[in-house]
Amino acid sequence: VFFFLLVFFAMFRLLVLGLLSSGASANLDDELDDLDSYTPADIAKEAEQLRQMAKDAGIEVDDIVGGADAALGAGGLTAEERERNDEVLLEMHPKSYGWNDKIKWVKLNQAGKIAKAKLKPVMVVISQDGCSACKTVRDFWSSSLEIELLSKKFVMVLTRNDEEPSEKVWGKKFQPDGRYFPRMFFLTHRAKVLPITTGKEKYQHYFSNAIAIADAMQRAEDAYLEHSDYLEACKELGVDPEIGIEDEEEDAEAASTASSQADSQHSKEEL
């Protein structure tokens, strides 16, 4: 998989630098030689720099990148092979479906109570099993130690397939710019969406690499600590906002308690 990623990145770099007339290598073989020592982190970092360079020059590359994401996510497998891989993945990772079993995932209807009790923001990942872009994001997500560590500062929610928050209940809260996958949102315990996006006109909640996701998580934590919902909850719980609550109990226990108390139906005003 990394080889295919390297080849795509080499082609992407050739294209962007060629369009910018910045002296790209003459051919793909030369480009691959230059990238021989690159790691996935190096690729992600330079890819973001190239995207920004293209954007500054008025060149739209998102369609090209999205098409490659889909191709890489498919991995050259037939539909039957991908379906079988999905079944195996679910059997091996029933808690996270490959999105990192070490992360403490809870259901959306549990998140609000846990978030308020722990004074943490909520992160919601909305995915679909048959989505090749989801598989691509899931692969680097599950191997990112930084994302795993940052997840401890959030109440983490993963929805799959028909678990997607419905428009009937939530309105456009989880699809402000359309339905695409995966989408990631950050909320307070009262289901107020924190203004954390990619900053792009399209696919504002599609964070395409580990660096972008980690950056969004850090920005979300900062935004939450300044939000009125956090400050009001601190006051209600008698907690110093500068200190917060030390997380001494297991999130799994809190999830179990919240699950037994959660209503079967929730309004779009509160998680």
Short mmCIF file of C-alpha atoms in Angstrom, two decimals:
data_model
loop_
_atom_site.label_atom_id
_atom_site.label_comp_id
_atom_site.label_asym_id
_atom_site.label_seq_id
_atom_site.Cartn_x
_atom_site.Cartn_y
_atom_site.Cartn_z
CA VAL A 1 0.00 0.00 0.00
CA PHE A 2 2.84 2.40 0.85
CA PHE A 3 4.42 1.81 -2.55
CA PHE A 4 1.18 2.80 -4.29
CA LEU A 5 0.97 5.86 -2.05
CA LEU A 6 4.55 6.77 -2.95
CA VAL A 7 3.85 6.40 -6.68
CA PHE A 8 0.72 8.53 -6.44
CA PHE A 9 2.53 11.20 -4.45
CA ALA A 10 5.36 11.27 -7.00
CA MET A 11 2.79 11.78 -9.77
CA PHE A 12 1.02 14.44 -7.73
CA ARG A 13 4.26 16.31 -7.10
CA LEU A 14 5.21 16.13 -10.76
CA LEU A 15 1.81 17.53 -11.73
CA VAL A 16 1.76 20.40 -9.24
CA LEU A 17 5.38 21.45 -9.73
CA GLY A 18 4.95 21.12 -13.48
CA LEU A 19 1.90 23.38 -13.43
CA LEU A 20 3.79 25.84 -11.28
CA SER A 21 6.87 25.58 -13.54
CA SER A 22 9.00 25.00 -10.47
CA GLY A 23 11.47 22.58 -12.02
CA ALA A 24 10.01 19.19 -11.25
CA SER A 25 12.01 16.07 -12.11
CA ALA A 26 11.84 15.12 -15.75
CA ASN A 27 10.08 11.78 -15.24
CA LEU A 28 8.47 9.48 -12.67
CA ASP A 29 11.57 7.33 -12.18
CA ASP A 30 13.64 10.37 -11.23
CA GLU A 31 10.90 11.51 -8.89
CA LEU A 32 10.70 8.11 -7.16
CA ASP A 33 14.47 8.13 -6.64
CA ASP A 34 14.15 11.51 -4.93
CA LEU A 35 11.43 10.13 -2.63
CA ASP A 36 13.29 6.94 -1.73
CA SER A 37 13.88 7.95 1.91
CA TYR A 38 10.42 9.46 2.51
CA THR A 39 8.17 8.22 5.31
CA PRO A 40 4.34 8.49 5.33
CA ALA A 41 4.69 11.52 7.63
CA ASP A 42 7.07 13.18 5.14
CA ILE A 43 4.59 12.57 2.32
CA ALA A 44 1.66 13.97 4.30
CA LYS A 45 3.61 17.10 5.26
CA GLU A 46 4.86 17.87 1.75
CA ALA A 47 1.48 17.04 0.19
CA GLU A 48 -0.13 19.76 2.32
CA GLN A 49 2.58 22.21 1.27
CA LEU A 50 2.00 21.37 -2.40
CA ARG A 51 -1.76 21.75 -2.01
CA GLN A 52 -1.26 25.19 -0.49
CA MET A 53 1.17 26.19 -3.25
CA ALA A 54 -1.38 25.10 -5.86
CA LYS A 55 -4.18 26.91 -4.06
CA ASP A 56 -2.16 30.12 -3.86
CA ALA A 57 -1.56 29.83 -7.61
CA GLY A 58 -5.26 29.30 -8.29
CA ILE A 59 -4.87 25.63 -9.24
CA GLU A 60 -7.60 23.24 -8.01
CA VAL A 61 -6.12 19.84 -7.13
CA ASP A 62 -8.74 18.41 -4.76
CA ASP A 63 -10.52 16.46 -7.51
CA ILE A 64 -7.25 14.77 -8.47
CA VAL A 65 -6.43 13.93 -4.85
CA GLY A 66 -9.94 12.66 -4.16
CA GLY A 67 -9.79 10.34 -7.15
CA ALA A 68 -6.46 8.95 -6.00
CA ASP A 69 -7.76 8.50 -2.44
CA ALA A 70 -10.57 6.39 -3.81
CA ALA A 71 -8.20 4.33 -5.94
CA LEU A 72 -5.80 3.77 -3.06
CA GLY A 73 -8.67 2.90 -0.73
CA ALA A 74 -9.87 0.26 -3.17
CA GLY A 75 -6.36 -1.15 -3.27
CA GLY A 76 -6.93 -2.86 -6.61
CA LEU A 77 -9.26 -5.42 -5.04
CA THR A 78 -12.48 -6.72 -6.52
CA ALA A 79 -15.78 -5.82 -4.86
CA GLU A 80 -16.01 -9.37 -3.49
CA GLU A 81 -12.49 -9.21 -2.03
CA ARG A 82 -13.19 -5.82 -0.43
CA GLU A 83 -16.40 -7.16 1.10
CA ARG A 84 -14.57 -10.15 2.56
CA ASN A 85 -11.82 -7.89 3.94
CA ASP A 86 -14.51 -5.79 5.61
CA GLU A 87 -15.99 -8.89 7.24
CA VAL A 88 -12.58 -9.98 8.56
CA LEU A 89 -11.86 -6.47 9.84
CA LEU A 90 -15.14 -6.39 11.73
CA GLU A 91 -14.42 -9.79 13.29
CA MET A 92 -10.95 -8.67 14.38
CA HIS A 93 -11.99 -5.22 15.63
CA PRO A 94 -15.62 -5.36 16.79
CA LYS A 95 -15.20 -2.25 18.98
CA SER A 96 -13.69 0.08 16.42
CA TYR A 97 -14.00 -1.64 13.03
CA GLY A 98 -10.35 -0.83 12.43
CA TRP A 99 -10.47 2.75 13.76
CA ASN A 100 -8.14 1.80 16.65
CA ASP A 101 -9.42 -0.44 19.45
CA LYS A 102 -7.28 1.48 21.97
CA ILE A 103 -9.53 4.52 21.59
CA LYS A 104 -12.53 4.52 23.92
CA TRP A 105 -15.49 4.79 21.58
CA VAL A 106 -19.02 5.53 22.79
CA LYS A 107 -22.40 5.84 21.10
CA LEU A 108 -23.71 9.23 20.07
CA ASN A 109 -26.59 9.02 22.55
CA GLN A 110 -24.08 8.47 25.39
CA ALA A 111 -21.68 11.25 24.46
CA GLY A 112 -23.45 14.29 25.94
CA LYS A 113 -23.68 12.98 29.50
CA ILE A 114 -20.11 11.69 29.49
CA ALA A 115 -18.79 14.94 27.99
CA LYS A 116 -20.50 17.07 30.61
CA ALA A 117 -19.36 14.85 33.49
CA LYS A 118 -15.76 14.88 32.24
CA LEU A 119 -15.77 18.42 30.81
CA LYS A 120 -14.51 17.21 27.46
CA PRO A 121 -15.49 18.10 23.91
CA VAL A 122 -17.04 15.45 21.66
CA MET A 123 -15.48 14.26 18.41
CA VAL A 124 -17.79 12.50 15.94
CA VAL A 125 -16.43 10.44 13.04
CA ILE A 126 -19.08 9.56 10.43
CA SER A 127 -18.09 6.73 8.09
CA GLN A 128 -19.48 4.16 5.69
CA ASP A 129 -18.12 0.63 5.30
CA GLY A 130 -18.16 0.70 1.50
CA CYS A 131 -16.42 4.07 1.25
CA SER A 132 -12.88 3.81 -0.16
CA ALA A 133 -11.92 7.25 1.18
CA CYS A 134 -13.03 6.08 4.66
CA LYS A 135 -10.71 3.08 4.36
CA THR A 136 -7.81 5.31 3.36
CA VAL A 137 -8.38 7.66 6.32
CA ARG A 138 -8.98 4.72 8.67
CA ASP A 139 -5.61 3.16 7.75
CA PHE A 140 -3.51 6.19 8.73
CA TRP A 141 -5.85 7.05 11.63
CA SER A 142 -5.39 3.63 13.25
CA SER A 143 -1.59 3.83 13.00
CA SER A 144 -1.27 7.40 14.33
CA LEU A 145 -0.04 7.56 17.91
CA GLU A 146 -0.68 11.32 18.01
CA ILE A 147 -4.38 10.85 17.16
CA GLU A 148 -4.64 8.08 19.76
CA LEU A 149 -3.13 10.31 22.47
CA LEU A 150 -5.25 13.33 21.51
CA SER A 151 -8.39 11.17 21.62
CA LYS A 152 -8.03 10.97 25.40
CA LYS A 153 -8.98 14.65 25.55
CA PHE A 154 -12.31 13.97 23.81
CA VAL A 155 -15.38 11.83 24.11
CA MET A 156 -15.01 9.83 20.91
CA VAL A 157 -17.97 8.77 18.76
CA LEU A 158 -17.78 6.56 15.67
CA THR A 159 -20.85 6.03 13.50
CA ARG A 160 -21.05 3.51 10.66
CA ASN A 161 -23.61 3.01 7.93
CA ASP A 162 -27.16 3.48 9.27
CA GLU A 163 -25.78 4.86 12.56
CA GLU A 164 -25.18 8.14 10.73
CA PRO A 165 -27.02 10.95 12.56
CA SER A 166 -30.29 11.36 10.70
CA GLU A 167 -31.35 14.64 9.17
CA LYS A 168 -34.83 14.09 10.62
CA VAL A 169 -33.46 14.26 14.17
CA TRP A 170 -30.43 16.50 13.79
CA GLY A 171 -31.28 18.68 10.82
CA LYS A 172 -28.21 19.81 8.88
CA LYS A 173 -25.94 19.77 11.94
CA PHE A 174 -23.89 16.85 10.65
CA GLN A 175 -24.16 17.64 6.95
CA PRO A 176 -23.85 21.43 6.60
CA ASP A 177 -22.13 21.10 3.22
CA GLY A 178 -23.60 17.80 2.05
CA ARG A 179 -23.26 14.07 2.63
CA TYR A 180 -19.77 12.73 1.93
CA PHE A 181 -17.57 10.36 3.89
CA PRO A 182 -15.78 10.39 6.17
CA ARG A 183 -16.91 13.55 7.96
CA MET A 184 -15.55 14.70 11.33
CA PHE A 185 -17.20 17.10 13.75
CA PHE A 186 -16.36 18.59 17.14
CA LEU A 187 -19.12 19.49 19.59
CA THR A 188 -19.83 20.59 23.13
CA HIS A 189 -21.93 18.39 25.44
CA ARG A 190 -24.94 20.46 24.39
CA ALA A 191 -24.36 19.49 20.75
CA LYS A 192 -23.12 22.90 19.66
CA VAL A 193 -20.74 22.42 16.75
CA LEU A 194 -17.31 23.96 17.27
CA PRO A 195 -16.12 25.93 14.20
CA ILE A 196 -13.36 23.52 13.23
CA THR A 197 -13.16 22.84 9.49
CA THR A 198 -10.61 22.31 6.75
CA GLY A 199 -11.08 25.91 5.72
CA LYS A 200 -11.95 24.83 2.19
CA GLU A 201 -15.10 25.71 0.28
CA LYS A 202 -15.94 22.03 -0.33
CA TYR A 203 -15.70 19.04 2.00
CA GLN A 204 -15.17 21.21 5.05
CA HIS A 205 -15.28 18.24 7.42
CA TYR A 206 -13.10 15.85 5.42
CA PHE A 207 -9.65 15.89 7.01
CA SER A 208 -7.51 13.95 4.55
CA ASN A 209 -4.41 13.05 6.56
CA ALA A 210 -3.14 12.46 10.11
CA ILE A 211 -1.47 15.87 10.37
CA ALA A 212 -4.69 17.68 9.44
CA ILE A 213 -6.75 15.60 11.88
CA ALA A 214 -4.32 16.13 14.78
CA ASP A 215 -4.27 19.87 14.07
CA ALA A 216 -8.09 19.96 14.02
CA MET A 217 -8.26 18.09 17.33
CA GLN A 218 -5.89 20.55 18.97
CA ARG A 219 -7.85 23.52 17.63
CA ALA A 220 -11.09 21.92 18.84
CA GLU A 221 -9.74 21.47 22.35
CA ASP A 222 -8.68 25.13 22.49
CA ALA A 223 -12.06 26.28 21.16
CA TYR A 224 -13.94 24.14 23.67
CA LEU A 225 -12.03 25.54 26.67
CA GLU A 226 -13.20 29.02 25.66
CA HIS A 227 -16.79 28.03 24.88
CA SER A 228 -19.66 29.19 27.09
CA ASP A 229 -20.96 25.61 27.42
CA TYR A 230 -17.67 24.58 29.05
CA LEU A 231 -17.55 27.60 31.33
CA GLU A 232 -21.18 27.14 32.42
CA ALA A 233 -20.62 23.42 33.09
CA CYS A 234 -17.56 24.25 35.19
CA LYS A 235 -19.62 26.68 37.23
CA GLU A 236 -22.41 24.15 37.67
CA LEU A 237 -19.97 21.43 38.77
CA GLY A 238 -17.94 23.77 40.97
CA VAL A 239 -14.77 23.26 38.93
CA ASP A 240 -12.04 25.78 38.16
CA PRO A 241 -12.09 26.26 34.34
CA GLU A 242 -8.31 26.62 34.36
CA ILE A 243 -7.94 23.15 35.88
CA GLY A 244 -10.90 21.13 34.63
CA ILE A 245 -11.47 17.57 35.84
CA GLU A 246 -8.73 14.98 36.14
CA ASP A 247 -9.85 11.85 34.37
CA GLU A 248 -9.37 9.22 37.06
CA GLU A 249 -12.15 6.78 36.21
CA GLU A 250 -12.37 4.63 33.13
CA ASP A 251 -14.33 6.06 30.23
CA ALA A 252 -15.82 2.62 29.70
CA GLU A 253 -17.53 2.79 33.09
CA ALA A 254 -18.87 6.23 32.31
CA ALA A 255 -20.12 4.97 28.95
CA SER A 256 -21.91 2.09 30.62
CA THR A 257 -23.61 4.40 33.11
CA ALA A 258 -24.59 6.90 30.44
CA SER A 259 -25.91 4.13 28.24
CA SER A 260 -28.36 2.97 30.89
CA GLN A 261 -29.58 6.53 31.37
CA ALA A 262 -29.67 7.61 27.72
CA ASP A 263 -33.02 8.32 26.16
CA SER A 264 -33.92 6.38 23.05
CA GLN A 265 -34.69 9.64 21.25
CA HIS A 266 -32.72 12.87 21.36
CA SER A 267 -33.50 16.31 20.09
CA LYS A 268 -31.04 18.15 17.93
CA GLU A 269 -30.53 20.64 20.76
CA GLU A 270 -28.67 18.25 23.04
CA LEU A 271 -26.62 15.07 22.66
#
